[in-house]
PDB file of C-alpha atoms in Angstrom:
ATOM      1  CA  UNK C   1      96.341  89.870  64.954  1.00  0.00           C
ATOM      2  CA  UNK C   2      98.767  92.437  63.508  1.00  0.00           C
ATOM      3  CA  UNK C   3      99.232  95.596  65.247  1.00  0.00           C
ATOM      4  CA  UNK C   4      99.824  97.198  61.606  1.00  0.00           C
ATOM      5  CA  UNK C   5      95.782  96.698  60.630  1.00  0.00           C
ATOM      6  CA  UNK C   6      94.866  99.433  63.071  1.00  0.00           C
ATOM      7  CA  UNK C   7      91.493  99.825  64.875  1.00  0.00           C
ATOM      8  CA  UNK C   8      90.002  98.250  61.342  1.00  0.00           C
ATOM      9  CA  UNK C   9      92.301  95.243  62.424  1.00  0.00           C
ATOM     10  CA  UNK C  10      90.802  95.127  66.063  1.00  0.00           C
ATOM     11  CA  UNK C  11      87.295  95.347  64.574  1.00  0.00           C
ATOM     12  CA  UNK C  12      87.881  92.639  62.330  1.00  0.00           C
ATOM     13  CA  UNK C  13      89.310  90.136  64.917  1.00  0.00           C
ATOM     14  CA  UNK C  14      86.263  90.861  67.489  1.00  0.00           C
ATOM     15  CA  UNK C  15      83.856  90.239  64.683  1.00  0.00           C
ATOM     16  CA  UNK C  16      85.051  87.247  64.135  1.00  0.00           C
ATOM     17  CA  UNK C  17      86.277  86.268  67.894  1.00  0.00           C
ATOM     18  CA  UNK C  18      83.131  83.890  69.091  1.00  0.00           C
ATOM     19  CA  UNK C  19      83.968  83.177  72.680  1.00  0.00           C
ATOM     20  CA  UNK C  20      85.457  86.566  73.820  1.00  0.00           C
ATOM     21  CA  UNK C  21      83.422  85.671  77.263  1.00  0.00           C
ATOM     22  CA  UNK C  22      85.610  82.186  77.338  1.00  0.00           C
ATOM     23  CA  UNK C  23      88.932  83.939  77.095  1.00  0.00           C
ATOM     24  CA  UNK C  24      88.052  86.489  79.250  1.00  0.00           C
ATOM     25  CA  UNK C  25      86.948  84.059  82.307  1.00  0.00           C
ATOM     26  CA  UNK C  26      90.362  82.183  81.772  1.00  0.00           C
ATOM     27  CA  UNK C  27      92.774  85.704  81.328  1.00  0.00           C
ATOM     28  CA  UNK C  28      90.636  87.939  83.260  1.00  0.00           C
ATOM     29  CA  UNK C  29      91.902  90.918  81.769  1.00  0.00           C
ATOM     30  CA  UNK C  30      92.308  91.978  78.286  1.00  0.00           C
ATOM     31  CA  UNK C  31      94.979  94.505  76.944  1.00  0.00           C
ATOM     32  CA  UNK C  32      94.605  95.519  73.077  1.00  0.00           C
ATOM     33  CA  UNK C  33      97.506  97.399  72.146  1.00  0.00           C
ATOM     34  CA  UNK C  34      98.766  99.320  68.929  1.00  0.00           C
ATOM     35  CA  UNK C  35      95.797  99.804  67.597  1.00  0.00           C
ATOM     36  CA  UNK C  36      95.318 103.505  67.496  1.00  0.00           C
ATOM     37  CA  UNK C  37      91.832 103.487  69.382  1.00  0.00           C
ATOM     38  CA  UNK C  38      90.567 106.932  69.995  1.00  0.00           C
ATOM     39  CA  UNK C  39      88.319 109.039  71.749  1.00  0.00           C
ATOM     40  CA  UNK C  40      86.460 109.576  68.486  1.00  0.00           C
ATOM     41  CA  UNK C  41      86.188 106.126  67.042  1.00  0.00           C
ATOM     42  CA  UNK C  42      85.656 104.473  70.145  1.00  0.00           C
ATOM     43  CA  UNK C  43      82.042 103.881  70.029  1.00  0.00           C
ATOM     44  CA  UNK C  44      82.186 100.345  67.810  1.00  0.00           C
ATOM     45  CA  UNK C  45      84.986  99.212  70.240  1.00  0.00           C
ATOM     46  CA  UNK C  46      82.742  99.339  73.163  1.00  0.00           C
ATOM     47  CA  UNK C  47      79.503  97.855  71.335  1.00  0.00           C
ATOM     48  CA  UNK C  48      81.246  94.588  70.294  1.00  0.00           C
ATOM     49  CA  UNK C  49      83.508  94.444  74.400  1.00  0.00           C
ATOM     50  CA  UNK C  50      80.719  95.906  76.133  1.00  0.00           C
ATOM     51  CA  UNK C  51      77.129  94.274  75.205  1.00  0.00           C
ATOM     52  CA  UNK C  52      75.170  96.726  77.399  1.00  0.00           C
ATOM     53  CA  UNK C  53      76.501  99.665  78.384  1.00  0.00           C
ATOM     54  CA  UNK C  54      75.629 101.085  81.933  1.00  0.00           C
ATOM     55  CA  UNK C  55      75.366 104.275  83.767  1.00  0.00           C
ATOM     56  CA  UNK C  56      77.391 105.106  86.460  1.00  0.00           C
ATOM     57  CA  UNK C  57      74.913 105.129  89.125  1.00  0.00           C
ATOM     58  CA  UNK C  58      75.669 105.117  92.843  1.00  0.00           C
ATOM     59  CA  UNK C  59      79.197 105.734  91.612  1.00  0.00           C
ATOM     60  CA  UNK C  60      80.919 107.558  94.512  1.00  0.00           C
ATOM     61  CA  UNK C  61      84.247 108.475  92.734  1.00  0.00           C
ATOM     62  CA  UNK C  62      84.246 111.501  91.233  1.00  0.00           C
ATOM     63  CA  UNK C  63      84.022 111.498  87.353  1.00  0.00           C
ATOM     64  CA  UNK C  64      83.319 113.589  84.238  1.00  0.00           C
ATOM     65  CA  UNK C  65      80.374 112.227  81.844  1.00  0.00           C
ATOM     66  CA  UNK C  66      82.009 112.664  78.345  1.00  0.00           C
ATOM     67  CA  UNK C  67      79.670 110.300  76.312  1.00  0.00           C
ATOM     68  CA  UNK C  68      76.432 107.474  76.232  1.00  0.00           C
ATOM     69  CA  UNK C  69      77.539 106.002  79.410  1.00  0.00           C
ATOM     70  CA  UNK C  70      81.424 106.887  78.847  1.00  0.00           C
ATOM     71  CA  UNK C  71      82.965 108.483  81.365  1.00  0.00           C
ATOM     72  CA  UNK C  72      86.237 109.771  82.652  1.00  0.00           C
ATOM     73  CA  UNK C  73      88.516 107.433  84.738  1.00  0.00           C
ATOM     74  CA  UNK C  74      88.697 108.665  88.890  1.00  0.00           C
ATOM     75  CA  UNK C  75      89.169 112.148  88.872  1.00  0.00           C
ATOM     76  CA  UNK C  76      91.154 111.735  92.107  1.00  0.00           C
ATOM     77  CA  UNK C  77      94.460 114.249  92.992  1.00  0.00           C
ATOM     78  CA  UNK C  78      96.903 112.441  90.737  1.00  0.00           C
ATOM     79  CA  UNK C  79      99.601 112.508  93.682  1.00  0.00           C
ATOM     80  CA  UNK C  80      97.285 109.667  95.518  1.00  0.00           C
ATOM     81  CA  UNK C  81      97.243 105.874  95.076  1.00  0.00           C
ATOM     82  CA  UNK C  82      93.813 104.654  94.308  1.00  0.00           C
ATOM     83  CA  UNK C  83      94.275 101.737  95.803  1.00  0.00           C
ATOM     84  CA  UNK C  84      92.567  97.870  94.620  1.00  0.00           C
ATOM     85  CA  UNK C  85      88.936  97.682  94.262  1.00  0.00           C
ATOM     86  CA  UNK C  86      86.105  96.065  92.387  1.00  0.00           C
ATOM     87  CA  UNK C  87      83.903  98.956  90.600  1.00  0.00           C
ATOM     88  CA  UNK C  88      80.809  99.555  92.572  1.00  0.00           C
ATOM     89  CA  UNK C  89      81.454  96.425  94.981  1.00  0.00           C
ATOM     90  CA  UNK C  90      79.573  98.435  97.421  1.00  0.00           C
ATOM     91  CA  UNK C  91      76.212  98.719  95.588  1.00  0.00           C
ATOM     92  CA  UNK C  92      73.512  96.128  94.818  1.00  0.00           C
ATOM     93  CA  UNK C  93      74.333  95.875  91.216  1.00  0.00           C
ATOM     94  CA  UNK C  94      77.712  96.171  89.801  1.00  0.00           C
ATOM     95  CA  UNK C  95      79.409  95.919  86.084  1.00  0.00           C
ATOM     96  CA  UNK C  96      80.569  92.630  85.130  1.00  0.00           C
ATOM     97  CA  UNK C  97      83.034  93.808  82.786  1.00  0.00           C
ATOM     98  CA  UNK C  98      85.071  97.562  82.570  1.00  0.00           C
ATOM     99  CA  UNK C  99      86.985  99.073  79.534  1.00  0.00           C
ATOM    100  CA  UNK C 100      89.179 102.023  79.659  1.00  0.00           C
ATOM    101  CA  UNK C 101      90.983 103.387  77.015  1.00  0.00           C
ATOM    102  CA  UNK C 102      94.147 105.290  77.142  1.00  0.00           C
ATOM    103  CA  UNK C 103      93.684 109.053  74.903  1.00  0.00           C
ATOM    104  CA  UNK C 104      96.449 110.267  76.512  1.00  0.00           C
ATOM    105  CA  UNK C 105      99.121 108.854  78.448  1.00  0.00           C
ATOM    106  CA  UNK C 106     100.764 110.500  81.529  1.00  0.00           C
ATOM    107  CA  UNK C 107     104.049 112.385  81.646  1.00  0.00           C
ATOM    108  CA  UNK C 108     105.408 109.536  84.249  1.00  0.00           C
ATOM    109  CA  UNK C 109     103.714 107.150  86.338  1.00  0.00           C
ATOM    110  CA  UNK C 110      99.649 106.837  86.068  1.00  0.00           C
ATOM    111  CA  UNK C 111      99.785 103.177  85.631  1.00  0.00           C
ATOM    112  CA  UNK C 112      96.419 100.856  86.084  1.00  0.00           C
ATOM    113  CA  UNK C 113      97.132  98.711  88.108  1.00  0.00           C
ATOM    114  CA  UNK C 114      95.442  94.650  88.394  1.00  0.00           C
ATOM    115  CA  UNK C 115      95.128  92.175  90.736  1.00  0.00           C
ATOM    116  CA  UNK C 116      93.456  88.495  90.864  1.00  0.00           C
ATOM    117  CA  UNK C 117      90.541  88.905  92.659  1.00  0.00           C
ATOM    118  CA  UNK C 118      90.843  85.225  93.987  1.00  0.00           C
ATOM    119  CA  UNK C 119      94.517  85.296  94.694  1.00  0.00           C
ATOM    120  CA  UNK C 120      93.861  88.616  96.872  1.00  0.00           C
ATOM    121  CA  UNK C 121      91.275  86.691  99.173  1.00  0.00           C
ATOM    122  CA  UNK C 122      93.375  84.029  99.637  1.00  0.00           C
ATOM    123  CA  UNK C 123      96.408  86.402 100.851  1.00  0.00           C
ATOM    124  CA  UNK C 124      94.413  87.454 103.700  1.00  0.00           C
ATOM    125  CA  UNK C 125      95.143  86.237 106.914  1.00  0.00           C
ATOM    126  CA  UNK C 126      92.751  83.818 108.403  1.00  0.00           C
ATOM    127  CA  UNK C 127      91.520  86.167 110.906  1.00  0.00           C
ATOM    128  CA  UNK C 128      90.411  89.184 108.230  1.00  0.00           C
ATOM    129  CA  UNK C 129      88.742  86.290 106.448  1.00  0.00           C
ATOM    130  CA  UNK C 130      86.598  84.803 109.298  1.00  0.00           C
ATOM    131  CA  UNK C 131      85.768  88.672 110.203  1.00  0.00           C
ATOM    132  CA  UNK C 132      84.122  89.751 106.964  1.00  0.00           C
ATOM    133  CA  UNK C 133      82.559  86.127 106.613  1.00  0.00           C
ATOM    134  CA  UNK C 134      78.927  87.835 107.572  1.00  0.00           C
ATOM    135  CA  UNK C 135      79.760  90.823 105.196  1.00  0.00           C
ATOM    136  CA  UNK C 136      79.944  94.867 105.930  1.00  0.00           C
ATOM    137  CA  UNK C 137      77.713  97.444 105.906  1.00  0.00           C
ATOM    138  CA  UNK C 138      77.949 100.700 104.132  1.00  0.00           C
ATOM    139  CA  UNK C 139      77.298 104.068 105.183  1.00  0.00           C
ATOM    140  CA  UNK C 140      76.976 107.274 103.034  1.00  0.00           C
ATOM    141  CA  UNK C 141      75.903 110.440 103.481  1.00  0.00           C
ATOM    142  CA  UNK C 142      75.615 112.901 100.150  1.00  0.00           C
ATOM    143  CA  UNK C 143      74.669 116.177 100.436  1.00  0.00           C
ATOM    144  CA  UNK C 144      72.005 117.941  98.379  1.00  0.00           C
ATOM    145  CA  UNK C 145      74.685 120.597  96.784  1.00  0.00           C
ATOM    146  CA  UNK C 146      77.175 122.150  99.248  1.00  0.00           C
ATOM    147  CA  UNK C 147      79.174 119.991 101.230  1.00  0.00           C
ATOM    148  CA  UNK C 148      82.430 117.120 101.414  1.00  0.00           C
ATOM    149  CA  UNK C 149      82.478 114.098  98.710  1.00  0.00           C
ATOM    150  CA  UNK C 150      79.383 114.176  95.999  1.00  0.00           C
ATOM    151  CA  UNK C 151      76.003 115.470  95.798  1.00  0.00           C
ATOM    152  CA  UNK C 152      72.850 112.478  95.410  1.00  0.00           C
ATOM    153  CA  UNK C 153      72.521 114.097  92.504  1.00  0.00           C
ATOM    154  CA  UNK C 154      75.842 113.599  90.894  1.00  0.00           C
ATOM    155  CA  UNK C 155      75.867 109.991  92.381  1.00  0.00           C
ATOM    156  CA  UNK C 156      72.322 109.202  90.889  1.00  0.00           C
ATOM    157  CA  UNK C 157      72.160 111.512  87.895  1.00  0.00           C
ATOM    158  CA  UNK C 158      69.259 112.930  88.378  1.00  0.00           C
ATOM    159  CA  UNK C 159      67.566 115.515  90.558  1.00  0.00           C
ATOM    160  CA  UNK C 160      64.495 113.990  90.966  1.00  0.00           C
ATOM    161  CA  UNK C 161      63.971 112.344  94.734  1.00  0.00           C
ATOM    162  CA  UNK C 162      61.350 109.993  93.694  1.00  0.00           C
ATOM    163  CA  UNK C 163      63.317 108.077  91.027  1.00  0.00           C
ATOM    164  CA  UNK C 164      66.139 108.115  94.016  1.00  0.00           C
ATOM    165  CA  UNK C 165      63.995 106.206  96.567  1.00  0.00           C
ATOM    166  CA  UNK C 166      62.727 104.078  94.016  1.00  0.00           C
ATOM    167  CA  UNK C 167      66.462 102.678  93.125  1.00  0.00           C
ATOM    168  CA  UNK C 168      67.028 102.874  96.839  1.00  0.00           C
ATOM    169  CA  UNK C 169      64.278 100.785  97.213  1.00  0.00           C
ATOM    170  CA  UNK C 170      64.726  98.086  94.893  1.00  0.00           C
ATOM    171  CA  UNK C 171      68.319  97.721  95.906  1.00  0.00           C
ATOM    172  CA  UNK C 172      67.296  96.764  99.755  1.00  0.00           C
ATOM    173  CA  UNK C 173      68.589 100.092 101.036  1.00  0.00           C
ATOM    174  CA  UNK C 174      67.496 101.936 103.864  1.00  0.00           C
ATOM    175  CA  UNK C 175      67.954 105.680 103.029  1.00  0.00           C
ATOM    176  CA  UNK C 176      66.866 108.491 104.655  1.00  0.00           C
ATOM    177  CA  UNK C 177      66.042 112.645 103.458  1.00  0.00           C
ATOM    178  CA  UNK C 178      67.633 114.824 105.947  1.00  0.00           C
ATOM    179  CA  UNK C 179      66.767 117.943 106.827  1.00  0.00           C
ATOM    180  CA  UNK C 180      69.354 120.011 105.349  1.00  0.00           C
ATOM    181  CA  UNK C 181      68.441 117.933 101.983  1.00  0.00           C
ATOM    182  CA  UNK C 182      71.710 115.578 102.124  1.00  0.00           C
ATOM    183  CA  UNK C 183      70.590 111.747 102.092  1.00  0.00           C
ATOM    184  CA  UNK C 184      72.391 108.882 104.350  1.00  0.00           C
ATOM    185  CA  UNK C 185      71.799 105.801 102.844  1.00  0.00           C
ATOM    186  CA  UNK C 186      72.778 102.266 104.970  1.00  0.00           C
ATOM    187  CA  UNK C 187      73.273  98.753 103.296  1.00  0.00           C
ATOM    188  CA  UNK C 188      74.628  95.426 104.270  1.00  0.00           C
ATOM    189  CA  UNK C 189      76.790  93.742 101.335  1.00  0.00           C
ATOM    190  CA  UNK C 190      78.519  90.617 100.986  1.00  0.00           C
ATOM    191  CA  UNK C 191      82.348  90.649 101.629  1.00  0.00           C
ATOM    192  CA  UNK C 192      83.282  87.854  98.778  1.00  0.00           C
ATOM    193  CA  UNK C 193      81.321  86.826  95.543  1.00  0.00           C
ATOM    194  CA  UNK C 194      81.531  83.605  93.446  1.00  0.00           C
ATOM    195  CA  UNK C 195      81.830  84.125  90.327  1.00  0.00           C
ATOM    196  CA  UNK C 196      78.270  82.948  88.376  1.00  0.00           C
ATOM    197  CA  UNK C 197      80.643  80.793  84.878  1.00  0.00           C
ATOM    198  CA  UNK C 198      83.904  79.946  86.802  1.00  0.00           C
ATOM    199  CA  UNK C 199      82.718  79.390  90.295  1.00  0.00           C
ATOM    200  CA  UNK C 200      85.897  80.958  91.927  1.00  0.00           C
ATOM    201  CA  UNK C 201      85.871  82.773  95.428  1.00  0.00           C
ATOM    202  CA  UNK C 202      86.853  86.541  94.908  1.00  0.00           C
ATOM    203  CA  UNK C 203      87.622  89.599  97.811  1.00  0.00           C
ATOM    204  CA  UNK C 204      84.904  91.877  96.432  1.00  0.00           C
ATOM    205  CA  UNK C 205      84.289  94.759  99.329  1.00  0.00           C
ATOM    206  CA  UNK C 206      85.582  98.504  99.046  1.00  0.00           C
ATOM    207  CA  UNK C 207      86.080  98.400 102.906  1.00  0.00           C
ATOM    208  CA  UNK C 208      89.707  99.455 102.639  1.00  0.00           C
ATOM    209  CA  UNK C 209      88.290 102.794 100.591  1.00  0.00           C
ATOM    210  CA  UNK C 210      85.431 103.419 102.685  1.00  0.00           C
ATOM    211  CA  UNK C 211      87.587 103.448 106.374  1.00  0.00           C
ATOM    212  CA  UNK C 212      88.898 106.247 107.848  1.00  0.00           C
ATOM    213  CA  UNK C 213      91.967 104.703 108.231  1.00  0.00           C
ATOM    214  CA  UNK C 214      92.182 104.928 104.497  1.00  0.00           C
ATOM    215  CA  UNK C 215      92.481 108.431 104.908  1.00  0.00           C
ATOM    216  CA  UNK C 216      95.873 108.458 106.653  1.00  0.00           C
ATOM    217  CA  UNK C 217      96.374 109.297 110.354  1.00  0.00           C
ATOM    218  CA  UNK C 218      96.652 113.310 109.760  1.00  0.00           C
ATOM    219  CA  UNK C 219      93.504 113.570 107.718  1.00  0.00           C
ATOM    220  CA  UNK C 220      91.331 111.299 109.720  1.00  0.00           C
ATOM    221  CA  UNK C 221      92.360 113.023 113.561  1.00  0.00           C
ATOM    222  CA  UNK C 222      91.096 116.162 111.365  1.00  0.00           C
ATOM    223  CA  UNK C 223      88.119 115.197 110.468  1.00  0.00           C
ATOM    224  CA  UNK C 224      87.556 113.413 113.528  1.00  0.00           C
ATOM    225  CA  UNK C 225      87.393 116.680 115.031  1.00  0.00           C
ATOM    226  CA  UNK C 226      84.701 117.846 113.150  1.00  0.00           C
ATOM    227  CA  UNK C 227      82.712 115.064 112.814  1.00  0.00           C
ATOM    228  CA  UNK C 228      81.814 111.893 113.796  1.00  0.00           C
ATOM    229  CA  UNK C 229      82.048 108.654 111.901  1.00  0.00           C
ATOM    230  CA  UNK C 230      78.788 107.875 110.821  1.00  0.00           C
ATOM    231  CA  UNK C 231      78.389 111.629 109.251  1.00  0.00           C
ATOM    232  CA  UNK C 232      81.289 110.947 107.240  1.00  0.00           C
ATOM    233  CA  UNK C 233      80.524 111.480 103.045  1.00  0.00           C
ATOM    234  CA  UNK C 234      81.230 107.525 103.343  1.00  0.00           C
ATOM    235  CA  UNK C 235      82.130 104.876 106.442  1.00  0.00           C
ATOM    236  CA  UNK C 236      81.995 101.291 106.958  1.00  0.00           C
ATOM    237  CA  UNK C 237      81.542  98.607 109.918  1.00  0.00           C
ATOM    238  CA  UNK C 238      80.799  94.846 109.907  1.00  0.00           C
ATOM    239  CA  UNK C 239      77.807  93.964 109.112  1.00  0.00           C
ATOM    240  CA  UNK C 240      76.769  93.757 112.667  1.00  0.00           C
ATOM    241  CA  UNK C 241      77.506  97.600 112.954  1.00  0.00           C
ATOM    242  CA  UNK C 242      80.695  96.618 115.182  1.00  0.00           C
ATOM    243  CA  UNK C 243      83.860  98.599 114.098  1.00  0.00           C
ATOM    244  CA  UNK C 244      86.339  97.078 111.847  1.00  0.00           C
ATOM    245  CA  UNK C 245      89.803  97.458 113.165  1.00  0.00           C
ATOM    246  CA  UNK C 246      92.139  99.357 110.913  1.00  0.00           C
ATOM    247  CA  UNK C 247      94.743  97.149 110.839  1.00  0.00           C
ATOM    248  CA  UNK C 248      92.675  95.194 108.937  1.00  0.00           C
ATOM    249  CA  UNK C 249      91.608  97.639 106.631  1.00  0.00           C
ATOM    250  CA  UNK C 250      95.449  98.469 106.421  1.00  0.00           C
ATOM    251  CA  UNK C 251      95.932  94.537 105.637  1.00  0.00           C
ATOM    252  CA  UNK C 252      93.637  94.400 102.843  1.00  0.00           C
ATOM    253  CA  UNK C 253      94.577  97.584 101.092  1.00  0.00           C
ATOM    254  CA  UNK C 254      98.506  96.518 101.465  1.00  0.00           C
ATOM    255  CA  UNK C 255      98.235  93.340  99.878  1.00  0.00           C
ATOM    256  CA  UNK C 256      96.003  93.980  97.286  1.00  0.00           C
ATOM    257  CA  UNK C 257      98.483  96.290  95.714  1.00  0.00           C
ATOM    258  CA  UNK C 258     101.524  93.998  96.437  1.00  0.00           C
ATOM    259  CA  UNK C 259     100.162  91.209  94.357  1.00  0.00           C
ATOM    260  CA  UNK C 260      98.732  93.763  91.830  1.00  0.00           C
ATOM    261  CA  UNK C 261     100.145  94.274  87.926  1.00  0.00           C
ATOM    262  CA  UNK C 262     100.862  97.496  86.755  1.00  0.00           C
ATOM    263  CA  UNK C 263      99.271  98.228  83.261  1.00  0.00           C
ATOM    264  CA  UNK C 264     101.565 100.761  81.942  1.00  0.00           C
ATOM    265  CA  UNK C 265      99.547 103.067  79.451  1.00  0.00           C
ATOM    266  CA  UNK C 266     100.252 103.938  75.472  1.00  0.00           C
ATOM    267  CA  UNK C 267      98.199 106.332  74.201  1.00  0.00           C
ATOM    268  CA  UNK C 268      95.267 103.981  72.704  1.00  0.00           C
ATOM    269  CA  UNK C 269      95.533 101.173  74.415  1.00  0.00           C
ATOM    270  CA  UNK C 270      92.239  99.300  75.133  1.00  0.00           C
ATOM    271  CA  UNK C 271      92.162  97.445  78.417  1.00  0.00           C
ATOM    272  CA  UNK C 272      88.776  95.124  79.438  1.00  0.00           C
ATOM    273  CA  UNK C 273      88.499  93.871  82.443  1.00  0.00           C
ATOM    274  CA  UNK C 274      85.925  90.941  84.287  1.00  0.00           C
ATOM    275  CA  UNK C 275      85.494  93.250  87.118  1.00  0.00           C
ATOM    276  CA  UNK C 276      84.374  90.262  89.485  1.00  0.00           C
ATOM    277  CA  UNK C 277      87.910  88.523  88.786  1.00  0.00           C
ATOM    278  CA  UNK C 278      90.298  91.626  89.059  1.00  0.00           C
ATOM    279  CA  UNK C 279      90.308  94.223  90.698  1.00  0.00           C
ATOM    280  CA  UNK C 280      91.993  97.437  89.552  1.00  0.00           C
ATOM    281  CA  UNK C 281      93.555 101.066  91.226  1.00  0.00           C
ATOM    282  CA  UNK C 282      95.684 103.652  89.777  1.00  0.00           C
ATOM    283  CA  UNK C 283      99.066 105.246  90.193  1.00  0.00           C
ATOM    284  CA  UNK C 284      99.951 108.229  91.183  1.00  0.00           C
ATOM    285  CA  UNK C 285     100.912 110.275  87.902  1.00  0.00           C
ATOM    286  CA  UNK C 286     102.396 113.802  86.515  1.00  0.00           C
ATOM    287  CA  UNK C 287     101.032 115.599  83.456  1.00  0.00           C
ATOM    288  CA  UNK C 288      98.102 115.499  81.560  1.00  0.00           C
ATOM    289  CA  UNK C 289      96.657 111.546  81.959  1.00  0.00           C
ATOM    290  CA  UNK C 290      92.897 111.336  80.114  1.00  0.00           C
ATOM    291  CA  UNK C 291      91.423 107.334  80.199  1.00  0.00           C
ATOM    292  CA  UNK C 292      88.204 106.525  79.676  1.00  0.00           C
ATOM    293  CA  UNK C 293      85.972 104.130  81.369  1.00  0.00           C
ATOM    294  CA  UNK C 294      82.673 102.127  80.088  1.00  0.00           C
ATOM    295  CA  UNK C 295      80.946  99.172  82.022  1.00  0.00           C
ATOM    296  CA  UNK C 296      78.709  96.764  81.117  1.00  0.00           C
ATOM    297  CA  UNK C 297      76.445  94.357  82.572  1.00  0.00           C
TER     298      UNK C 297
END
């Protein structure tokens, strides 16, 4: 495939491609490079990598809506390492596959990083392992306007409570309306998936992200101050409800990023992702970085 066709080129070769889903299972990610992709011609991109393109519901970082179901990449400081995670890991439905797309690349740093899904599970200790065999349980509370982390209705995209409790309550939840209109919603999730074509074992939990221990030791004795754990914007335990230690947490954050694979962006580079098999986190970055993300079932 020659760089020189242009997005016409990429087109082309995923037209005529007929097991993209084969060569994804065995690379797990995808980069497509030199191909000029834009922001403006990336619509027939994401309708032949993304079959079904899906909302970002229950999404919890915070993100900019720029298109049908396109939206822009963690709008987190760009001083902070986001560190590995599986999108939406937490929630009862996640993406099987992600595609970003570079518009513009950063002054310096900003890369994506990747990491084997499989190959991060199995660089856990045995004793993190056998912990989060039963699973975790997530805890979040969003407020209903005013208040830390995102509003229910920036994470559900709507302002309507009924349609709310009725995702809530097809996804096994157990939420609850609060008086000062916030919403705490509680779930138990699994700690590791199989994959449903290739069968493989992967770490797929955003208990490292949802710790306080994540926060760093200044932030968290802060907030610990004002308020307690489970009022958090977003905590986690084992499944049981017993505390996880943070050395654990500390553990699986560390080594995710060790083993991970920096993708460093050009401006319109496509990358696609099996979001089950790799997990992904970002760089910290000056100047003006834009990617865009789309996920499909």
């Amino acid at each position: 495939m020659s760089e020189d066709s242009g997005l016409d080129g990429l087109l082309e070769w995923l037209d005529s491609s007929p097991d993209l889903e084969s060569l994804l299972d065995r690379e797990k990610a995808l980069v497509f490079r030199g191909f000029g992709a834009t922001e403006e011609r990336l619509a027939p991109v994401m309708d032949r990598l993304l079959p079904n393109r899906l909302a970002y519901v229950h999404g919890n970082s915070p993100r900019t809506k720029v298109g049908d179901n396109v939206y822009t990449s963690t709008e987190y400081p760009a001083e902070f390492t986001i560190s590995m995670h599986n999108e939406l890991s937490y929630a009862h439905q996640w993406p099987a596959r992600l595609m970003f797309c570079c518009v513009t690349a950063a002054a310096t740093g900003g890369a994506t990083p990747v990491v084997d899904a499989a190959l991060w599970l199995e660089l856990l200790d045995d004793e993190v392992r056998e912990r989060f065999a039963d699973g975790v349980r997530y805890t979040q509370n969003l407020h209903g306007g005013l208040g830390l982390g995102k509003s229910w209705q920036e994470t559900f995209e709507t302002g309507d409570r009924d349609e709310v409790d009725a995702f809530l309550a097809a996804s096994h939840a157990v939420s609850q309306w609060r008086r000062d209109g916030s919403l705490r919603i509680v779930q138990n999730r699994p700690a590791t998936v199989h994959h449903p074509r290739t069968g493989a074992e992967v770490w797929f939990n955003q208990s490292d992200q949802w710790h306080p221990a994540a926060l760093g030791d200044e932030t968290a004795a802060a907030l610990a101050k004002v308020m307690p754990q489970e009022d958090l914007p977003q905590s986690v335990a084992f499944a049981d409800g017993s505390p996880i230690p943070a050395e654990h947490v500390l553990q699986v954050r560390d080594r995710g990023l060790a083993a991970a694979v920096d993708v460093d962006w050009r401006q319109g580079d496509v990358l696609l992702i099996d979001n089950l098999l790799v997990g992904h986190g970002r760089r910290p970055f000056t100047g003006a970085r834009r990617v865009l993300v789309a996920m499909s079932d």
